[in-house]
Amino acid sequence: MGDTAVKKRIFSGIQPSGELTLGSYMGAIRNWNALQSEYDCVYCIVDLHAITVRQDPAQLRRRCLTQLAQYLACGLDPEKCILFVQSHVPEHAELSWILGCHTQFGELSRMTQFKQKSQQHADNITAGLFTYPVLMAADILLYQADAVPVGADQKQHVELCRDIAQRFNGVYGDVFTLPEPLIPKVGARIMSLNNPANKMSKSDPEGCVNLLDKPEDIRRKFKRAVTDSETSVRYDPEAKPGVSNLLSIYSAASGKSVAEAEAEFSGQGYGVFKNAVGEAVVELFRPIREESERLLSDKAYLEGIYRQGAERARAVAIRTLRKVHRKVGFLSR
Ligand code: TYM
């Protein structure tokens, strides 16, 4: 691998369970982009994770391709990082089984996301939904990742991954690198525009802005964003969750600090402020949407990227899995 072998490794992934959102952009992709020149980065479209809740097959296929186009349009460069689809590297599912045999039922029962999702999908609480964090640990550990750039909601899963790795290393000797979560300072938890008490998520379309939304839809969603009964544009997440969320978004989209943004809008009404945030996001996403559309018209190019990505990812994954097989006592194939 030449000098990439000495670079620290980064791994992260996003589920193709819906459109990419402003939340996943601010919490993850923006950081992925910034890391790709300095680190050895592996970025995944985690389709195995997506099927922990029911997906429409044709839609899932389309979303995987659209998500790859968006990764590229956001600036991820297949020359600098590995971009691939999780199900194309079977070692993820294999390692997941082995790690599952080293994970406690109690640990998985404590996962916040499992508790939330099992409420949302009460009629379909599958074993996959429960063991989802084990698969996520396999994703990370297969690549011996040093760091995992994610939004705040995934911190608990990365910590569980560390616990599993530590336990495994304790039994079998040094096998896995212990990963650190990398959580951005601004944008780690973008809230719903409709209801700033909740995280922005795909399941709440009006409160959620997507990378591929048309400018008029983005403007409308920001115009309707919930604020409060005061008039001052001030960062105070406790007392003013809606306005603070908009300030974070504006800061991340414009590159200005939150203090600079507060100063810019001081004395101005919420109407002006909300329009300005909407416009900043429209301009941020315009080139991404246009480039995604262009890329999606060239399916052969996208296929080439994910095929080559899977090959490169597999070369790394196989090495780790072989070591794991040896350590746990499987006969060599
Ligand atoms: P997912 O697909 O739900 O979200 C993708 C990434 O976007 C971040 N994110 C947000 N950040 C800030 N504000 C929000 N409102 C917001 N919504 C989403 C998430 O924190 C995440 O970083 N289990 C993971 C996918 C995964 C993964 C992995 C991540 C599978 N294997 C290995 C890292 C490493 C998930 O469901 O993310």
CSV table of C-alpha atoms and ligand atoms in Angstrom, one decimal:
chain,number,residue,atom,x,y,z
A,1,MET,CA,0.0,0.0,0.0
A,2,GLY,CA,3.0,2.3,0.0
A,3,ASP,CA,2.8,5.3,2.3
A,4,THR,CA,-0.9,4.9,2.8
A,5,ALA,CA,0.0,2.1,5.2
A,6,VAL,CA,1.3,4.6,7.7
A,7,LYS,CA,-1.7,7.0,7.4
A,8,LYS,CA,-4.4,6.6,10.0
A,9,ARG,CA,-7.5,4.9,8.8
A,10,ILE,CA,-11.0,6.3,8.8
A,11,PHE,CA,-14.2,4.3,8.3
A,12,SER,CA,-17.7,5.5,8.1
A,13,GLY,CA,-21.0,4.7,6.4
A,14,ILE,CA,-24.6,5.9,5.8
A,15,GLN,CA,-27.7,3.9,5.3
A,16,PRO,CA,-29.4,4.1,1.9
A,17,SER,CA,-32.7,4.0,3.7
A,18,GLY,CA,-33.8,7.4,2.3
A,19,GLU,CA,-32.4,10.5,0.8
A,20,LEU,CA,-29.2,12.0,2.2
A,21,THR,CA,-30.2,14.7,4.5
A,22,LEU,CA,-28.8,18.0,5.8
A,23,GLY,CA,-28.2,16.1,9.0
A,24,SER,CA,-26.1,13.4,7.5
A,25,TYR,CA,-24.2,16.1,5.5
A,26,MET,CA,-23.4,18.2,8.5
A,27,GLY,CA,-22.8,15.4,10.9
A,28,ALA,CA,-20.8,13.1,8.6
A,29,ILE,CA,-20.1,13.8,5.0
A,30,ARG,CA,-18.6,17.3,5.5
A,31,ASN,CA,-16.1,15.8,7.8
A,32,TRP,CA,-15.5,12.8,5.5
A,33,ASN,CA,-14.5,15.3,2.8
A,34,ALA,CA,-12.1,17.2,5.0
A,35,LEU,CA,-10.4,14.0,6.1
A,36,GLN,CA,-9.8,12.3,2.8
A,37,SER,CA,-6.5,14.0,1.9
A,38,GLU,CA,-4.8,13.4,5.1
A,39,TYR,CA,-6.1,9.9,6.0
A,40,ASP,CA,-6.7,6.6,4.5
A,41,CYS,CA,-10.5,6.8,4.2
A,42,VAL,CA,-13.0,4.1,3.6
A,43,TYR,CA,-16.6,5.2,3.1
A,44,CYS,CA,-19.5,2.8,2.7
A,45,ILE,CA,-23.1,2.7,1.6
A,46,VAL,CA,-24.5,0.4,4.3
A,47,ASP,CA,-27.2,-1.5,2.6
A,48,LEU,CA,-27.1,-4.5,5.0
A,49,HIS,CA,-28.0,-2.0,7.7
A,50,ALA,CA,-30.8,-0.5,5.7
A,51,ILE,CA,-32.7,-3.8,5.6
A,52,THR,CA,-33.1,-4.0,9.4
A,53,VAL,CA,-36.3,-2.2,8.6
A,54,ARG,CA,-38.4,-3.2,5.5
A,55,GLN,CA,-37.3,-1.6,2.2
A,56,ASP,CA,-38.8,-1.6,-1.2
A,57,PRO,CA,-36.2,-3.6,-3.3
A,58,ALA,CA,-36.4,-1.4,-6.5
A,59,GLN,CA,-36.1,1.7,-4.3
A,60,LEU,CA,-33.2,0.3,-2.3
A,61,ARG,CA,-31.3,-0.4,-5.5
A,62,ARG,CA,-31.9,3.1,-6.8
A,63,ARG,CA,-31.0,4.8,-3.5
A,64,CYS,CA,-27.7,3.0,-3.3
A,65,LEU,CA,-26.7,4.3,-6.7
A,66,THR,CA,-28.1,7.8,-6.0
A,67,GLN,CA,-26.2,7.8,-2.7
A,68,LEU,CA,-22.9,6.9,-4.5
A,69,ALA,CA,-23.6,9.8,-7.0
A,70,GLN,CA,-24.1,12.1,-4.0
A,71,TYR,CA,-20.9,10.9,-2.3
A,72,LEU,CA,-19.0,11.9,-5.4
A,73,ALA,CA,-20.9,15.1,-5.9
A,74,CYS,CA,-20.1,16.1,-2.3
A,75,GLY,CA,-16.4,15.9,-3.2
A,76,LEU,CA,-15.4,12.4,-2.1
A,77,ASP,CA,-12.7,11.4,-4.6
A,78,PRO,CA,-12.4,7.7,-5.5
A,79,GLU,CA,-8.7,8.3,-6.1
A,80,LYS,CA,-8.2,9.4,-2.5
A,81,CYS,CA,-10.7,7.1,-0.7
A,82,ILE,CA,-12.4,3.8,-1.0
A,83,LEU,CA,-16.1,4.1,-1.8
A,84,PHE,CA,-18.1,0.9,-1.8
A,85,VAL,CA,-21.4,-0.9,-1.0
A,86,GLN,CA,-21.4,-3.0,2.1
A,87,SER,CA,-23.1,-6.1,0.7
A,88,HIS,CA,-20.4,-6.3,-2.0
A,89,VAL,CA,-17.9,-7.2,0.7
A,90,PRO,CA,-19.2,-10.4,2.4
A,91,GLU,CA,-16.6,-10.2,5.1
A,92,HIS,CA,-18.9,-7.7,6.9
A,93,ALA,CA,-21.6,-10.2,7.5
A,94,GLU,CA,-19.0,-12.9,8.4
A,95,LEU,CA,-17.2,-10.9,11.0
A,96,SER,CA,-20.5,-9.7,12.3
A,97,TRP,CA,-21.4,-13.3,13.3
A,98,ILE,CA,-18.2,-13.8,15.1
A,99,LEU,CA,-18.4,-10.5,17.0
A,100,GLY,CA,-22.1,-11.3,17.8
A,101,CYS,CA,-20.7,-14.3,19.7
A,102,HIS,CA,-18.7,-11.8,21.8
A,103,THR,CA,-21.4,-9.3,22.5
A,104,GLN,CA,-23.8,-9.4,25.4
A,105,PHE,CA,-27.6,-9.4,25.1
A,106,GLY,CA,-27.6,-6.7,27.8
A,107,GLU,CA,-25.3,-4.4,25.9
A,108,LEU,CA,-27.5,-4.5,22.8
A,109,SER,CA,-30.6,-4.0,24.9
A,110,ARG,CA,-29.2,-0.7,26.2
A,111,MET,CA,-28.8,0.9,22.7
A,112,THR,CA,-30.8,4.0,22.4
A,113,GLN,CA,-31.4,3.7,18.7
A,114,PHE,CA,-32.7,0.1,19.1
A,115,LYS,CA,-35.2,1.3,21.8
A,116,GLN,CA,-36.4,4.1,19.5
A,117,LYS,CA,-36.5,2.1,16.3
A,118,SER,CA,-38.3,-0.8,18.0
A,119,GLN,CA,-41.0,1.6,19.0
A,120,GLN,CA,-41.2,3.1,15.5
A,121,HIS,CA,-41.4,-0.4,13.9
A,122,ALA,CA,-43.3,-2.2,16.7
A,123,ASP,CA,-44.8,-4.7,14.2
A,124,ASN,CA,-41.4,-5.8,12.8
A,125,ILE,CA,-38.8,-5.9,15.6
A,126,THR,CA,-36.3,-8.2,13.8
A,127,ALA,CA,-33.2,-9.9,15.2
A,128,GLY,CA,-31.3,-7.7,12.6
A,129,LEU,CA,-32.6,-4.5,14.2
A,130,PHE,CA,-31.3,-5.8,17.5
A,131,THR,CA,-27.9,-6.9,16.3
A,132,TYR,CA,-27.4,-3.9,14.1
A,133,PRO,CA,-24.6,-2.4,16.3
A,134,VAL,CA,-22.7,-5.6,16.0
A,135,LEU,CA,-22.7,-5.3,12.2
A,136,MET,CA,-21.6,-1.7,12.6
A,137,ALA,CA,-18.7,-2.9,14.8
A,138,ALA,CA,-17.7,-5.4,12.1
A,139,ASP,CA,-17.7,-2.6,9.5
A,140,ILE,CA,-15.3,-0.5,11.6
A,141,LEU,CA,-13.1,-3.3,12.9
A,142,LEU,CA,-12.6,-5.0,9.6
A,143,TYR,CA,-10.7,-2.0,8.3
A,144,GLN,CA,-8.8,-1.5,11.6
A,145,ALA,CA,-10.1,2.0,11.7
A,146,ASP,CA,-8.5,4.5,14.0
A,147,ALA,CA,-11.4,7.0,13.8
A,148,VAL,CA,-15.1,7.1,12.8
A,149,PRO,CA,-16.5,10.4,11.7
A,150,VAL,CA,-20.2,10.4,12.7
A,151,GLY,CA,-22.9,12.6,14.1
A,152,ALA,CA,-23.6,12.6,17.9
A,153,ASP,CA,-26.4,10.0,17.6
A,154,GLN,CA,-23.9,7.3,16.6
A,155,LYS,CA,-21.5,7.8,19.4
A,156,GLN,CA,-23.0,5.1,21.5
A,157,HIS,CA,-22.6,2.6,18.7
A,158,VAL,CA,-18.9,3.5,18.2
A,159,GLU,CA,-18.4,3.1,22.0
A,160,LEU,CA,-19.9,-0.3,21.9
A,161,CYS,CA,-17.6,-1.2,19.0
A,162,ARG,CA,-14.7,-0.3,21.2
A,163,ASP,CA,-16.0,-2.4,24.0
A,164,ILE,CA,-16.4,-5.4,21.8
A,165,ALA,CA,-12.9,-4.9,20.3
A,166,GLN,CA,-11.3,-4.5,23.7
A,167,ARG,CA,-13.0,-7.7,24.9
A,168,PHE,CA,-11.9,-9.6,21.8
A,169,ASN,CA,-8.4,-8.4,22.1
A,170,GLY,CA,-8.4,-9.3,25.8
A,171,VAL,CA,-9.3,-12.9,24.9
A,172,TYR,CA,-7.2,-13.4,21.7
A,173,GLY,CA,-4.4,-10.9,21.9
A,174,ASP,CA,-4.1,-7.8,19.8
A,175,VAL,CA,-6.4,-8.2,16.8
A,176,PHE,CA,-8.3,-5.0,16.4
A,177,THR,CA,-7.4,-1.3,16.5
A,178,LEU,CA,-9.6,0.6,19.0
A,179,PRO,CA,-11.6,3.3,17.1
A,180,GLU,CA,-12.4,6.8,18.3
A,181,PRO,CA,-15.6,8.6,17.3
A,182,LEU,CA,-15.0,11.9,15.5
A,183,ILE,CA,-17.9,14.2,16.2
A,184,PRO,CA,-18.0,17.6,14.6
A,185,LYS,CA,-18.0,20.7,16.8
A,186,VAL,CA,-20.8,22.3,14.8
A,187,GLY,CA,-23.6,20.2,13.2
A,188,ALA,CA,-23.2,17.1,15.3
A,189,ARG,CA,-26.9,17.0,15.9
A,190,ILE,CA,-29.1,18.9,13.4
A,191,MET,CA,-32.6,19.1,14.7
A,192,SER,CA,-35.9,18.9,12.8
A,193,LEU,CA,-37.0,22.2,11.4
A,194,ASN,CA,-40.6,21.4,12.4
A,195,ASN,CA,-39.9,20.2,15.8
A,196,PRO,CA,-36.5,21.3,17.2
A,197,ALA,CA,-36.8,18.8,20.1
A,198,ASN,CA,-36.2,15.9,17.6
A,199,LYS,CA,-33.3,15.0,15.5
A,200,MET,CA,-33.7,15.9,11.8
A,201,SER,CA,-34.5,12.5,10.2
A,202,LYS,CA,-35.8,11.0,7.0
A,203,SER,CA,-39.0,9.9,8.7
A,204,ASP,CA,-40.2,13.5,9.1
A,205,PRO,CA,-40.2,15.0,5.5
A,206,GLU,CA,-41.2,18.6,6.3
A,207,GLY,CA,-38.7,19.0,9.1
A,208,CYS,CA,-36.0,17.4,7.0
A,209,VAL,CA,-34.0,19.0,4.2
A,210,ASN,CA,-32.5,16.6,1.6
A,211,LEU,CA,-29.4,17.1,-0.5
A,212,LEU,CA,-31.4,16.7,-3.7
A,213,ASP,CA,-34.4,18.9,-2.7
A,214,LYS,CA,-35.3,21.5,-5.2
A,215,PRO,CA,-34.4,25.1,-4.2
A,216,GLU,CA,-38.1,26.1,-3.8
A,217,ASP,CA,-38.6,23.1,-1.4
A,218,ILE,CA,-35.6,24.1,0.7
A,219,ARG,CA,-36.7,27.7,0.9
A,220,ARG,CA,-40.3,26.6,1.9
A,221,LYS,CA,-39.0,24.3,4.7
A,222,PHE,CA,-36.8,27.1,6.2
A,223,LYS,CA,-39.6,29.7,5.9
A,224,ARG,CA,-41.8,27.4,8.0
A,225,ALA,CA,-39.1,26.5,10.5
A,226,VAL,CA,-40.3,26.6,14.1
A,227,THR,CA,-38.6,29.3,16.1
A,228,ASP,CA,-39.9,30.9,19.4
A,229,SER,CA,-41.9,33.9,20.6
A,230,GLU,CA,-38.9,36.2,21.0
A,231,THR,CA,-37.3,38.2,18.3
A,232,SER,CA,-33.5,37.9,19.0
A,233,VAL,CA,-31.3,35.7,16.9
A,234,ARG,CA,-29.2,34.2,19.8
A,235,TYR,CA,-27.5,30.9,20.3
A,236,ASP,CA,-29.1,29.2,23.4
A,237,PRO,CA,-30.0,25.5,22.6
A,238,GLU,CA,-31.9,25.1,25.9
A,239,ALA,CA,-34.1,28.2,25.7
A,240,LYS,CA,-34.1,28.7,21.9
A,241,PRO,CA,-33.7,25.3,20.3
A,242,GLY,CA,-35.2,26.3,16.9
A,243,VAL,CA,-33.1,29.5,16.5
A,244,SER,CA,-30.0,27.7,17.8
A,245,ASN,CA,-30.5,24.9,15.3
A,246,LEU,CA,-30.8,27.4,12.4
A,247,LEU,CA,-27.7,29.2,13.7
A,248,SER,CA,-25.7,26.0,13.6
A,249,ILE,CA,-26.9,25.2,10.1
A,250,TYR,CA,-26.1,28.7,8.9
A,251,SER,CA,-22.7,28.6,10.5
A,252,ALA,CA,-21.9,25.2,9.0
A,253,ALA,CA,-23.3,26.2,5.6
A,254,SER,CA,-21.6,29.6,5.4
A,255,GLY,CA,-18.3,28.8,7.2
A,256,LYS,CA,-18.9,31.7,9.6
A,257,SER,CA,-18.8,31.2,13.3
A,258,VAL,CA,-22.0,31.1,15.4
A,259,ALA,CA,-20.9,34.4,17.0
A,260,GLU,CA,-20.4,36.0,13.6
A,261,ALA,CA,-23.8,34.8,12.5
A,262,GLU,CA,-25.5,36.2,15.6
A,263,ALA,CA,-23.9,39.6,14.9
A,264,GLU,CA,-24.9,39.5,11.3
A,265,PHE,CA,-28.6,39.0,12.2
A,266,SER,CA,-28.7,41.1,15.4
A,267,GLY,CA,-31.7,43.5,15.3
A,268,GLN,CA,-33.2,41.7,12.3
A,269,GLY,CA,-36.5,39.7,12.4
A,270,TYR,CA,-36.8,35.9,12.2
A,271,GLY,CA,-38.2,36.2,8.7
A,272,VAL,CA,-35.0,37.7,7.3
A,273,PHE,CA,-32.9,35.3,9.3
A,274,LYS,CA,-34.8,32.2,8.2
A,275,ASN,CA,-34.7,33.2,4.5
A,276,ALA,CA,-30.9,33.8,4.8
A,277,VAL,CA,-30.4,30.3,6.3
A,278,GLY,CA,-32.5,28.8,3.5
A,279,GLU,CA,-30.6,30.6,0.9
A,280,ALA,CA,-27.2,29.5,2.3
A,281,VAL,CA,-28.4,25.9,2.2
A,282,VAL,CA,-29.8,26.3,-1.4
A,283,GLU,CA,-26.4,27.6,-2.5
A,284,LEU,CA,-24.5,24.9,-0.6
A,285,PHE,CA,-26.6,22.1,-2.2
A,286,ARG,CA,-27.0,23.5,-5.7
A,287,PRO,CA,-23.7,22.2,-7.1
A,288,ILE,CA,-24.2,18.9,-5.3
A,289,ARG,CA,-27.6,18.4,-6.8
A,290,GLU,CA,-26.5,19.3,-10.2
A,291,GLU,CA,-23.4,17.1,-10.1
A,292,SER,CA,-25.4,14.2,-8.7
A,293,GLU,CA,-27.9,14.5,-11.6
A,294,ARG,CA,-25.1,14.5,-14.1
A,295,LEU,CA,-23.4,11.5,-12.5
A,296,LEU,CA,-26.7,9.5,-12.4
A,297,SER,CA,-27.0,9.7,-16.1
A,298,ASP,CA,-23.7,7.7,-16.4
A,299,LYS,CA,-24.5,4.4,-14.7
A,300,ALA,CA,-21.5,2.7,-16.2
A,301,TYR,CA,-19.2,5.2,-14.5
A,302,LEU,CA,-20.9,4.7,-11.1
A,303,GLU,CA,-20.7,0.9,-11.5
A,304,GLY,CA,-17.0,1.2,-12.2
A,305,ILE,CA,-16.5,3.2,-9.0
A,306,TYR,CA,-18.4,0.8,-6.7
A,307,ARG,CA,-16.8,-2.3,-8.3
A,308,GLN,CA,-13.3,-1.0,-7.9
A,309,GLY,CA,-14.2,0.2,-4.4
A,310,ALA,CA,-15.4,-3.2,-3.4
A,311,GLU,CA,-12.2,-4.9,-4.7
A,312,ARG,CA,-10.0,-2.5,-2.7
A,313,ALA,CA,-12.1,-2.8,0.4
A,314,ARG,CA,-12.1,-6.5,0.2
A,315,ALA,CA,-8.4,-6.8,0.0
A,316,VAL,CA,-8.2,-5.1,3.5
A,317,ALA,CA,-11.2,-6.9,4.9
A,318,ILE,CA,-10.0,-10.3,4.0
A,319,ARG,CA,-6.7,-9.8,5.8
A,320,THR,CA,-8.5,-8.9,9.0
A,321,LEU,CA,-11.0,-11.7,8.8
A,322,ARG,CA,-8.2,-14.3,8.2
A,323,LYS,CA,-6.5,-13.1,11.3
A,324,VAL,CA,-9.8,-13.4,13.2
A,325,HIS,CA,-10.4,-16.9,11.9
A,326,ARG,CA,-6.9,-18.0,13.1
A,327,LYS,CA,-7.3,-16.4,16.5
A,328,VAL,CA,-10.7,-18.0,17.2
A,329,GLY,CA,-9.5,-21.4,16.1
A,330,PHE,CA,-11.0,-22.0,12.7
A,331,LEU,CA,-9.2,-24.4,10.4
A,332,SER,CA,-7.6,-22.4,7.6
A,333,ARG,CA,-9.5,-22.7,4.3
B,1,TYM,P1,-27.4,7.0,9.5
B,1,TYM,O1,-27.5,6.4,8.1
B,1,TYM,O2,-28.6,7.1,10.3
B,1,TYM,O3,-26.7,8.4,9.5
B,1,TYM,C1,-25.6,8.7,8.7
B,1,TYM,C2,-24.7,9.7,9.4
B,1,TYM,O4,-25.3,11.0,9.5
B,1,TYM,C3,-25.3,11.4,10.9
B,1,TYM,N1,-26.6,12.0,11.1
B,1,TYM,C4,-26.7,13.2,11.6
B,1,TYM,N2,-25.8,14.1,12.1
B,1,TYM,C5,-26.2,15.3,12.6
B,1,TYM,N3,-27.5,15.6,12.7
B,1,TYM,C6,-28.5,14.8,12.3
B,1,TYM,N4,-29.8,15.1,12.3
B,1,TYM,C7,-28.1,13.5,11.7
B,1,TYM,N5,-28.8,12.5,11.2
B,1,TYM,C8,-27.8,11.6,10.8
B,1,TYM,C9,-25.2,10.1,11.7
B,1,TYM,O5,-24.7,10.3,12.9
B,1,TYM,C10,-24.3,9.3,10.8
B,1,TYM,O6,-22.9,9.6,11.0
B,1,TYM,N6,-25.4,3.1,11.9
B,1,TYM,C11,-25.1,4.2,11.1
B,1,TYM,C12,-24.5,3.8,9.8
B,1,TYM,C13,-23.3,3.0,9.9
B,1,TYM,C14,-22.0,3.4,10.3
B,1,TYM,C15,-21.2,2.2,10.2
B,1,TYM,C16,-21.4,4.6,10.6
B,1,TYM,C17,-23.2,1.6,9.7
B,1,TYM,N7,-21.9,1.2,9.9
B,1,TYM,C18,-19.8,2.2,10.6
B,1,TYM,C19,-20.0,4.6,11.0
B,1,TYM,C20,-19.3,3.4,10.9
B,1,TYM,C21,-26.4,5.0,10.8
B,1,TYM,O7,-27.4,4.5,10.9
B,1,TYM,O8,-26.2,6.2,10.3
